[in-house]
mmCIF file of C-alpha atoms in Angstrom:
data_model
loop_
_atom_site.group_PDB
_atom_site.id
_atom_site.type_symbol
_atom_site.label_atom_id
_atom_site.label_comp_id
_atom_site.label_asym_id
_atom_site.label_seq_id
_atom_site.Cartn_x
_atom_site.Cartn_y
_atom_site.Cartn_z
ATOM 1 C CA ARG A 36 95.512 214.347 -97.634
ATOM 2 C CA GLN A 37 93.657 212.608 -94.831
ATOM 3 C CA LEU A 38 90.458 214.300 -95.966
ATOM 4 C CA ARG A 39 91.126 213.228 -99.560
ATOM 5 C CA ARG A 40 91.679 209.637 -98.530
ATOM 6 C CA SER A 41 88.470 209.688 -96.483
ATOM 7 C CA CYS A 42 86.535 211.099 -99.440
ATOM 8 C CA ASP A 43 88.003 208.516 -101.819
ATOM 9 C CA GLU A 44 87.109 205.752 -99.400
ATOM 10 C CA LEU A 45 83.566 207.075 -99.106
ATOM 11 C CA LEU A 46 83.210 207.324 -102.879
ATOM 12 C CA SER A 47 84.434 203.757 -103.309
ATOM 13 C CA LYS A 48 81.739 202.573 -100.918
ATOM 14 C CA LEU A 49 79.138 204.526 -102.873
ATOM 15 C CA ASP A 50 80.263 203.056 -106.197
ATOM 16 C CA SER A 51 77.017 201.841 -107.735
ATOM 17 C CA ARG A 52 78.937 199.982 -110.453
ATOM 18 C CA ALA A 53 80.217 197.506 -107.912
ATOM 19 C CA TYR A 54 76.687 196.779 -106.735
ATOM 20 C CA PHE A 55 75.511 196.458 -110.342
ATOM 21 C CA ARG A 56 78.267 193.973 -111.188
ATOM 22 C CA SER A 57 77.383 191.968 -108.105
ATOM 23 C CA TRP A 58 73.701 191.997 -109.123
ATOM 24 C CA VAL A 59 74.580 190.777 -112.641
ATOM 25 C CA SER A 60 76.786 188.031 -111.245
ATOM 26 C CA GLU A 61 74.063 186.816 -108.864
ATOM 27 C CA TRP A 62 71.435 186.672 -111.606
ATOM 28 C CA GLU A 63 73.721 184.973 -114.110
ATOM 29 C CA SER A 64 74.463 182.345 -111.483
ATOM 30 C CA GLU A 65 70.743 181.977 -110.717
ATOM 31 C CA LEU A 66 69.767 181.582 -114.369
ATOM 32 C CA SER A 67 72.567 179.139 -115.141
ATOM 33 C CA SER A 68 71.478 176.911 -112.256
ATOM 34 C CA ASN A 69 67.925 176.797 -113.587
ATOM 35 C CA THR A 70 68.619 174.848 -116.746
ATOM 36 C CA ALA A 71 65.996 175.072 -119.451
ATOM 37 C CA SER A 72 63.683 172.099 -119.695
ATOM 38 C CA LYS A 73 60.490 171.084 -121.429
ATOM 39 C CA LEU A 74 58.592 171.689 -118.185
ATOM 40 C CA ASN A 75 59.343 175.412 -118.345
ATOM 41 C CA SER A 76 57.068 175.761 -121.369
ATOM 42 C CA TYR A 77 53.984 174.570 -119.465
ATOM 43 C CA PRO A 78 51.843 177.086 -117.507
ATOM 44 C CA ILE A 79 51.094 174.510 -114.797
ATOM 45 C CA ILE A 80 53.247 172.083 -112.859
ATOM 46 C CA VAL A 81 52.083 169.367 -110.494
ATOM 47 C CA VAL A 82 54.028 169.085 -107.251
ATOM 48 C CA ARG A 83 53.767 166.839 -104.231
ATOM 49 C CA GLN A 84 52.699 168.792 -101.183
ATOM 50 C CA ASN A 85 53.180 167.330 -97.725
ATOM 51 C CA SER A 86 50.299 167.666 -95.318
ATOM 52 C CA GLY A 87 50.214 166.900 -91.612
ATOM 53 C CA GLY A 88 53.779 165.612 -91.628
ATOM 54 C CA SER A 89 52.964 162.907 -94.157
ATOM 55 C CA SER A 90 55.959 161.649 -96.080
ATOM 56 C CA GLY A 91 53.938 161.018 -99.229
ATOM 57 C CA GLY A 92 51.784 164.098 -99.538
ATOM 58 C CA VAL A 93 49.228 164.925 -102.192
ATOM 59 C CA LEU A 94 49.637 166.133 -105.764
ATOM 60 C CA VAL A 95 48.794 169.806 -106.204
ATOM 61 C CA ALA A 96 48.604 171.877 -109.404
ATOM 62 C CA LYS A 97 50.490 175.180 -109.269
ATOM 63 C CA ALA A 98 51.241 177.989 -111.692
ATOM 64 C CA ASN A 99 54.621 177.384 -113.317
ATOM 65 C CA PHE A 100 56.022 180.836 -112.589
ATOM 66 C CA ASP A 101 59.083 181.545 -110.462
ATOM 67 C CA GLN A 102 58.395 184.400 -108.043
ATOM 68 C CA LYS A 103 62.019 185.487 -108.440
ATOM 69 C CA HIS A 104 61.314 186.438 -112.042
ATOM 70 C CA GLU A 105 58.781 188.973 -110.825
ATOM 71 C CA TYR A 106 61.506 190.521 -108.689
ATOM 72 C CA LEU A 107 63.801 190.474 -111.726
ATOM 73 C CA PHE A 108 61.640 192.557 -114.036
ATOM 74 C CA ARG A 109 60.938 195.014 -111.223
ATOM 75 C CA GLU A 110 64.654 195.359 -110.487
ATOM 76 C CA ILE A 111 65.429 195.877 -114.192
ATOM 77 C CA ARG A 112 62.794 198.599 -114.340
ATOM 78 C CA TYR A 113 64.549 200.457 -111.506
ATOM 79 C CA LEU A 114 67.960 199.929 -113.108
ATOM 80 C CA LYS A 115 66.697 201.465 -116.343
ATOM 81 C CA TRP A 116 65.541 204.493 -114.385
ATOM 82 C CA LEU A 117 69.078 204.740 -112.972
ATOM 83 C CA GLY A 118 70.606 204.683 -116.463
ATOM 84 C CA TYR A 119 71.864 201.077 -116.623
ATOM 85 C CA GLU A 120 69.693 199.954 -119.538
ATOM 86 C CA ARG A 121 72.617 199.427 -121.941
ATOM 87 C CA ASP A 122 74.651 197.561 -119.320
ATOM 88 C CA ILE A 123 72.079 194.886 -118.542
ATOM 89 C CA PRO A 124 73.144 191.573 -120.169
ATOM 90 C CA ARG A 125 70.824 190.478 -122.952
ATOM 91 C CA THR A 126 70.243 187.037 -121.436
ATOM 92 C CA ILE A 127 68.940 188.580 -118.222
ATOM 93 C CA ALA A 128 66.853 191.133 -120.127
ATOM 94 C CA LEU A 129 65.231 188.360 -122.183
ATOM 95 C CA VAL A 130 64.203 186.459 -119.048
ATOM 96 C CA SER A 131 62.748 189.676 -117.662
ATOM 97 C CA GLU A 132 60.775 190.363 -120.860
ATOM 98 C CA GLU A 133 59.446 186.807 -120.824
ATOM 99 C CA ALA A 134 58.397 187.188 -117.175
ATOM 100 C CA ILE A 135 56.550 190.430 -117.927
ATOM 101 C CA VAL A 136 54.494 188.675 -120.617
ATOM 102 C CA ARG A 137 53.708 185.676 -118.404
ATOM 103 C CA TYR A 138 53.052 187.592 -115.193
ATOM 104 C CA PRO A 139 49.333 188.523 -115.656
ATOM 105 C CA TYR A 140 48.460 184.986 -116.742
ATOM 106 C CA ALA A 141 50.471 183.513 -113.859
ATOM 107 C CA MET A 142 48.641 185.678 -111.318
ATOM 108 C CA ALA A 143 45.260 184.706 -112.785
ATOM 109 C CA LEU A 144 46.289 181.038 -112.668
ATOM 110 C CA LYS A 145 47.439 181.296 -109.057
ATOM 111 C CA THR A 146 44.120 182.843 -108.080
ATOM 112 C CA ALA A 147 42.105 180.203 -109.942
ATOM 113 C CA LEU A 148 44.090 177.246 -108.584
ATOM 114 C CA SER A 149 44.021 178.625 -105.035
ATOM 115 C CA SER A 150 40.248 179.134 -105.210
ATOM 116 C CA TYR A 151 39.784 175.659 -106.652
ATOM 117 C CA ALA A 152 41.854 174.064 -103.884
ATOM 118 C CA ALA A 153 39.921 175.934 -101.172
ATOM 119 C CA ALA A 154 36.536 174.916 -102.602
ATOM 120 C CA ARG A 155 37.727 171.353 -103.222
ATOM 121 C CA ASP A 156 38.692 170.968 -99.568
ATOM 122 C CA LEU A 157 35.086 171.677 -98.586
ATOM 123 C CA ILE A 158 33.787 168.685 -100.542
ATOM 124 C CA THR A 159 33.630 165.436 -98.612
ATOM 125 C CA PRO A 160 33.838 162.048 -100.377
ATOM 126 C CA GLU A 161 30.083 161.720 -99.789
ATOM 127 C CA LEU A 162 29.379 164.930 -101.725
ATOM 128 C CA GLU A 163 31.994 164.530 -104.444
ATOM 129 C CA PRO A 164 29.743 162.614 -106.899
ATOM 130 C CA LEU A 165 27.295 165.540 -106.894
ATOM 131 C CA VAL A 166 29.908 167.888 -108.375
ATOM 132 C CA ALA A 167 31.725 165.244 -110.430
ATOM 133 C CA LYS A 168 30.870 167.005 -113.705
ATOM 134 C CA GLU A 169 32.413 170.295 -112.565
ATOM 135 C CA LEU A 170 35.464 168.572 -111.119
ATOM 136 C CA ARG A 171 36.038 166.682 -114.359
ATOM 137 C CA ALA A 172 35.791 169.862 -116.430
ATOM 138 C CA ILE A 173 38.375 171.638 -114.265
ATOM 139 C CA LYS A 174 40.751 168.675 -114.255
ATOM 140 C CA ASP A 175 40.521 168.324 -118.041
ATOM 141 C CA SER A 176 41.246 172.028 -118.466
ATOM 142 C CA ILE A 177 44.238 171.880 -116.119
ATOM 143 C CA ALA A 178 45.498 168.739 -117.850
ATOM 144 C CA GLU A 179 45.786 170.630 -121.126
ATOM 145 C CA ALA A 180 48.588 172.668 -119.563
ATOM 146 C CA PHE A 181 50.880 169.866 -118.417
ATOM 147 C CA ASP A 182 50.638 167.204 -121.113
ATOM 148 C CA VAL A 183 48.425 164.577 -119.438
ATOM 149 C CA SER A 184 44.710 163.937 -119.217
ATOM 150 C CA SER A 185 42.767 163.881 -115.955
ATOM 151 C CA ASP A 186 43.050 160.085 -115.766
ATOM 152 C CA GLY A 187 46.849 160.215 -116.048
ATOM 153 C CA ALA A 188 47.177 159.159 -119.692
ATOM 154 C CA LYS A 189 49.341 161.141 -122.090
ATOM 155 C CA VAL A 190 47.396 163.569 -124.252
ATOM 156 C CA THR A 191 47.642 162.948 -127.986
ATOM 157 C CA SER A 192 44.619 164.563 -129.639
ATOM 158 C CA LYS A 193 43.511 167.443 -127.433
ATOM 159 C CA ARG A 194 45.061 170.896 -127.590
ATOM 160 C CA ARG A 195 48.125 171.523 -125.438
ATOM 161 C CA ILE A 196 48.662 174.876 -123.833
ATOM 162 C CA ARG A 197 52.129 176.406 -123.541
ATOM 163 C CA TRP A 198 53.224 179.762 -122.235
ATOM 164 C CA ASP A 199 53.676 180.896 -125.832
ATOM 165 C CA SER A 200 50.345 179.495 -127.108
ATOM 166 C CA LYS A 201 48.236 182.051 -128.944
ATOM 167 C CA ASP A 202 45.098 180.991 -127.074
ATOM 168 C CA ILE A 203 46.590 181.034 -123.561
ATOM 169 C CA SER A 204 44.517 184.101 -122.707
ATOM 170 C CA GLY A 205 41.285 182.312 -123.622
ATOM 171 C CA TRP A 206 42.375 179.170 -121.784
ATOM 172 C CA VAL A 207 43.157 181.076 -118.566
ATOM 173 C CA ALA A 208 39.817 182.901 -118.785
ATOM 174 C CA ALA A 209 37.972 179.605 -119.365
ATOM 175 C CA LEU A 210 39.685 177.961 -116.382
ATOM 176 C CA ASN A 211 38.767 180.890 -114.139
ATOM 177 C CA GLU A 212 35.176 180.610 -115.323
ATOM 178 C CA LEU A 213 35.093 176.878 -114.559
ATOM 179 C CA VAL A 214 36.497 177.480 -111.079
ATOM 180 C CA SER A 215 33.971 180.265 -110.394
ATOM 181 C CA ARG A 216 31.183 177.935 -111.484
ATOM 182 C CA PHE A 217 32.536 175.181 -109.240
ATOM 183 C CA GLU A 218 32.706 177.554 -106.243
ATOM 184 C CA GLU A 219 29.102 178.560 -106.865
ATOM 185 C CA ARG A 220 27.948 174.944 -107.081
ATOM 186 C CA VAL A 221 29.828 174.034 -103.908
ATOM 187 C CA GLU A 222 28.280 176.957 -102.035
ATOM 188 C CA ILE A 223 24.760 175.961 -103.101
ATOM 189 C CA LEU A 224 25.419 172.310 -102.210
ATOM 190 C CA LEU A 225 26.807 173.070 -98.753
ATOM 191 C CA ARG A 226 23.892 175.376 -98.003
ATOM 192 C CA ALA A 227 21.506 172.609 -99.070
ATOM 193 C CA CYS A 228 23.282 170.131 -96.800
ATOM 194 C CA ASP A 229 22.914 172.517 -93.862
ATOM 195 C CA ASN A 230 19.197 172.889 -94.611
ATOM 196 C CA ILE A 231 18.834 169.106 -94.857
ATOM 197 C CA ASP A 232 20.532 168.649 -91.486
ATOM 198 C CA ILE A 233 18.271 171.269 -89.907
ATOM 199 C CA ALA A 234 15.156 169.638 -91.396
ATOM 200 C CA ILE A 235 16.173 166.140 -90.252
ATOM 201 C CA GLU A 236 16.999 167.439 -86.785
ATOM 202 C CA ALA A 237 13.551 169.027 -86.639
ATOM 203 C CA LEU A 238 12.081 165.680 -87.641
ATOM 204 C CA GLY A 239 13.566 164.230 -84.471
ATOM 205 C CA THR A 240 12.013 166.829 -82.180
ATOM 206 C CA VAL A 241 8.700 167.701 -83.845
ATOM 207 C CA ALA A 242 5.513 167.024 -81.897
ATOM 208 C CA TYR A 243 3.634 163.778 -82.556
ATOM 209 C CA ASP A 244 1.289 165.308 -85.061
ATOM 210 C CA ARG A 245 0.671 163.976 -88.575
ATOM 211 C CA GLN A 246 0.714 167.377 -90.261
ATOM 212 C CA LYS A 247 3.875 168.462 -88.498
ATOM 213 C CA PHE A 248 5.635 165.267 -89.511
ATOM 214 C CA CYS A 249 4.505 165.813 -93.121
ATOM 215 C CA ASP A 250 5.784 169.399 -93.031
ATOM 216 C CA ALA A 251 9.182 168.282 -91.749
ATOM 217 C CA VAL A 252 9.509 165.625 -94.458
ATOM 218 C CA GLU A 253 8.361 168.133 -97.071
ATOM 219 C CA ASN A 254 11.158 170.509 -96.029
ATOM 220 C CA VAL A 255 13.685 167.769 -96.717
ATOM 221 C CA GLN A 256 12.092 166.926 -100.056
ATOM 222 C CA LYS A 257 12.042 170.595 -101.061
ATOM 223 C CA VAL A 258 15.827 170.839 -100.702
ATOM 224 C CA VAL A 259 16.354 167.639 -102.707
ATOM 225 C CA ASP A 260 14.064 168.946 -105.450
ATOM 226 C CA GLU A 261 15.999 172.217 -105.639
ATOM 227 C CA LEU A 262 19.256 170.309 -106.154
ATOM 228 C CA SER A 263 17.579 168.161 -108.797
ATOM 229 C CA LEU A 264 16.371 171.227 -110.685
ATOM 230 C CA ALA A 265 19.883 172.699 -110.447
ATOM 231 C CA GLY A 266 21.199 169.654 -112.325
ATOM 232 C CA TYR A 267 23.481 168.088 -109.713
ATOM 233 C CA SER A 268 24.806 164.720 -110.841
ATOM 234 C CA ASP A 269 24.306 161.376 -109.040
ATOM 235 C CA LEU A 270 21.606 162.875 -106.853
ATOM 236 C CA ALA A 271 19.838 159.514 -106.439
ATOM 237 C CA SER A 272 22.682 157.970 -104.417
ATOM 238 C CA TRP A 273 22.918 161.032 -102.188
ATOM 239 C CA GLY A 274 19.113 161.028 -101.796
ATOM 240 C CA ASP A 275 19.293 157.418 -100.595
ATOM 241 C CA ARG A 276 21.716 158.454 -97.854
ATOM 242 C CA VAL A 277 19.365 161.261 -96.828
ATOM 243 C CA ASN A 278 16.484 158.757 -96.676
ATOM 244 C CA ARG A 279 18.546 156.460 -94.449
ATOM 245 C CA LYS A 280 19.295 159.359 -92.089
ATOM 246 C CA MET A 281 15.601 160.205 -91.947
ATOM 247 C CA GLY A 282 14.762 156.560 -91.331
ATOM 248 C CA ALA A 283 17.236 156.382 -88.444
ATOM 249 C CA VAL A 284 15.740 159.501 -86.848
ATOM 250 C CA LEU A 285 12.182 158.240 -87.224
ATOM 251 C CA ALA A 286 13.147 154.794 -85.875
ATOM 252 C CA LYS A 287 14.340 156.407 -82.650
ATOM 253 C CA ARG A 288 10.942 158.009 -82.177
ATOM 254 C CA LEU A 289 9.015 154.769 -82.450
#
């Protein structure tokens, strides 16, 4: 009898049904707390992110996909393997199916937005006008997915992207392409800035020889010409700042 009681007690602890009921209860509670709203239909949300302990923070675009939903469809997959497919509540199964459809787009969005944020952080206010065209294109694309334009006004005529939009695949691909282009432009611009700094520094140390001074100035001009040929916007204002730096260096040598 003692052995029987011990076995029954062990079996009760190994009762998978109890764990399944607990799992269902936890997810039903989770889903009921996340009430449906209009925002859930948008692929992107804009949140305020604190930086450096600031109370205000900055606005950041993020993929509107709850990481818990990824865990959900993975858990349901394992439960189906264990034979619980018919026992899974339909409401939970529907959320899982929706998450499976959204998941690849959400991951692509996360990658694009993360890459954009990293490249954007490399651009100083002085350099921002040179990539204004690329920044505007990305902001306009992002704005299509949360119901406002890049200047904050409500969109009325442009297309609006939802999770269930037929062209969401094309929109995600286009956004990734814009971000890749922006990263490329930022890389070229930063490399040009480094070359400009090196050339101007050389201008401050070159020997007092006319040809050597001309060569140093030509190196600066060559970089500016390359950016001009590459089609960077507002290059004239940036060129004026470069000229002022050169003038300051040359003034010290007088």
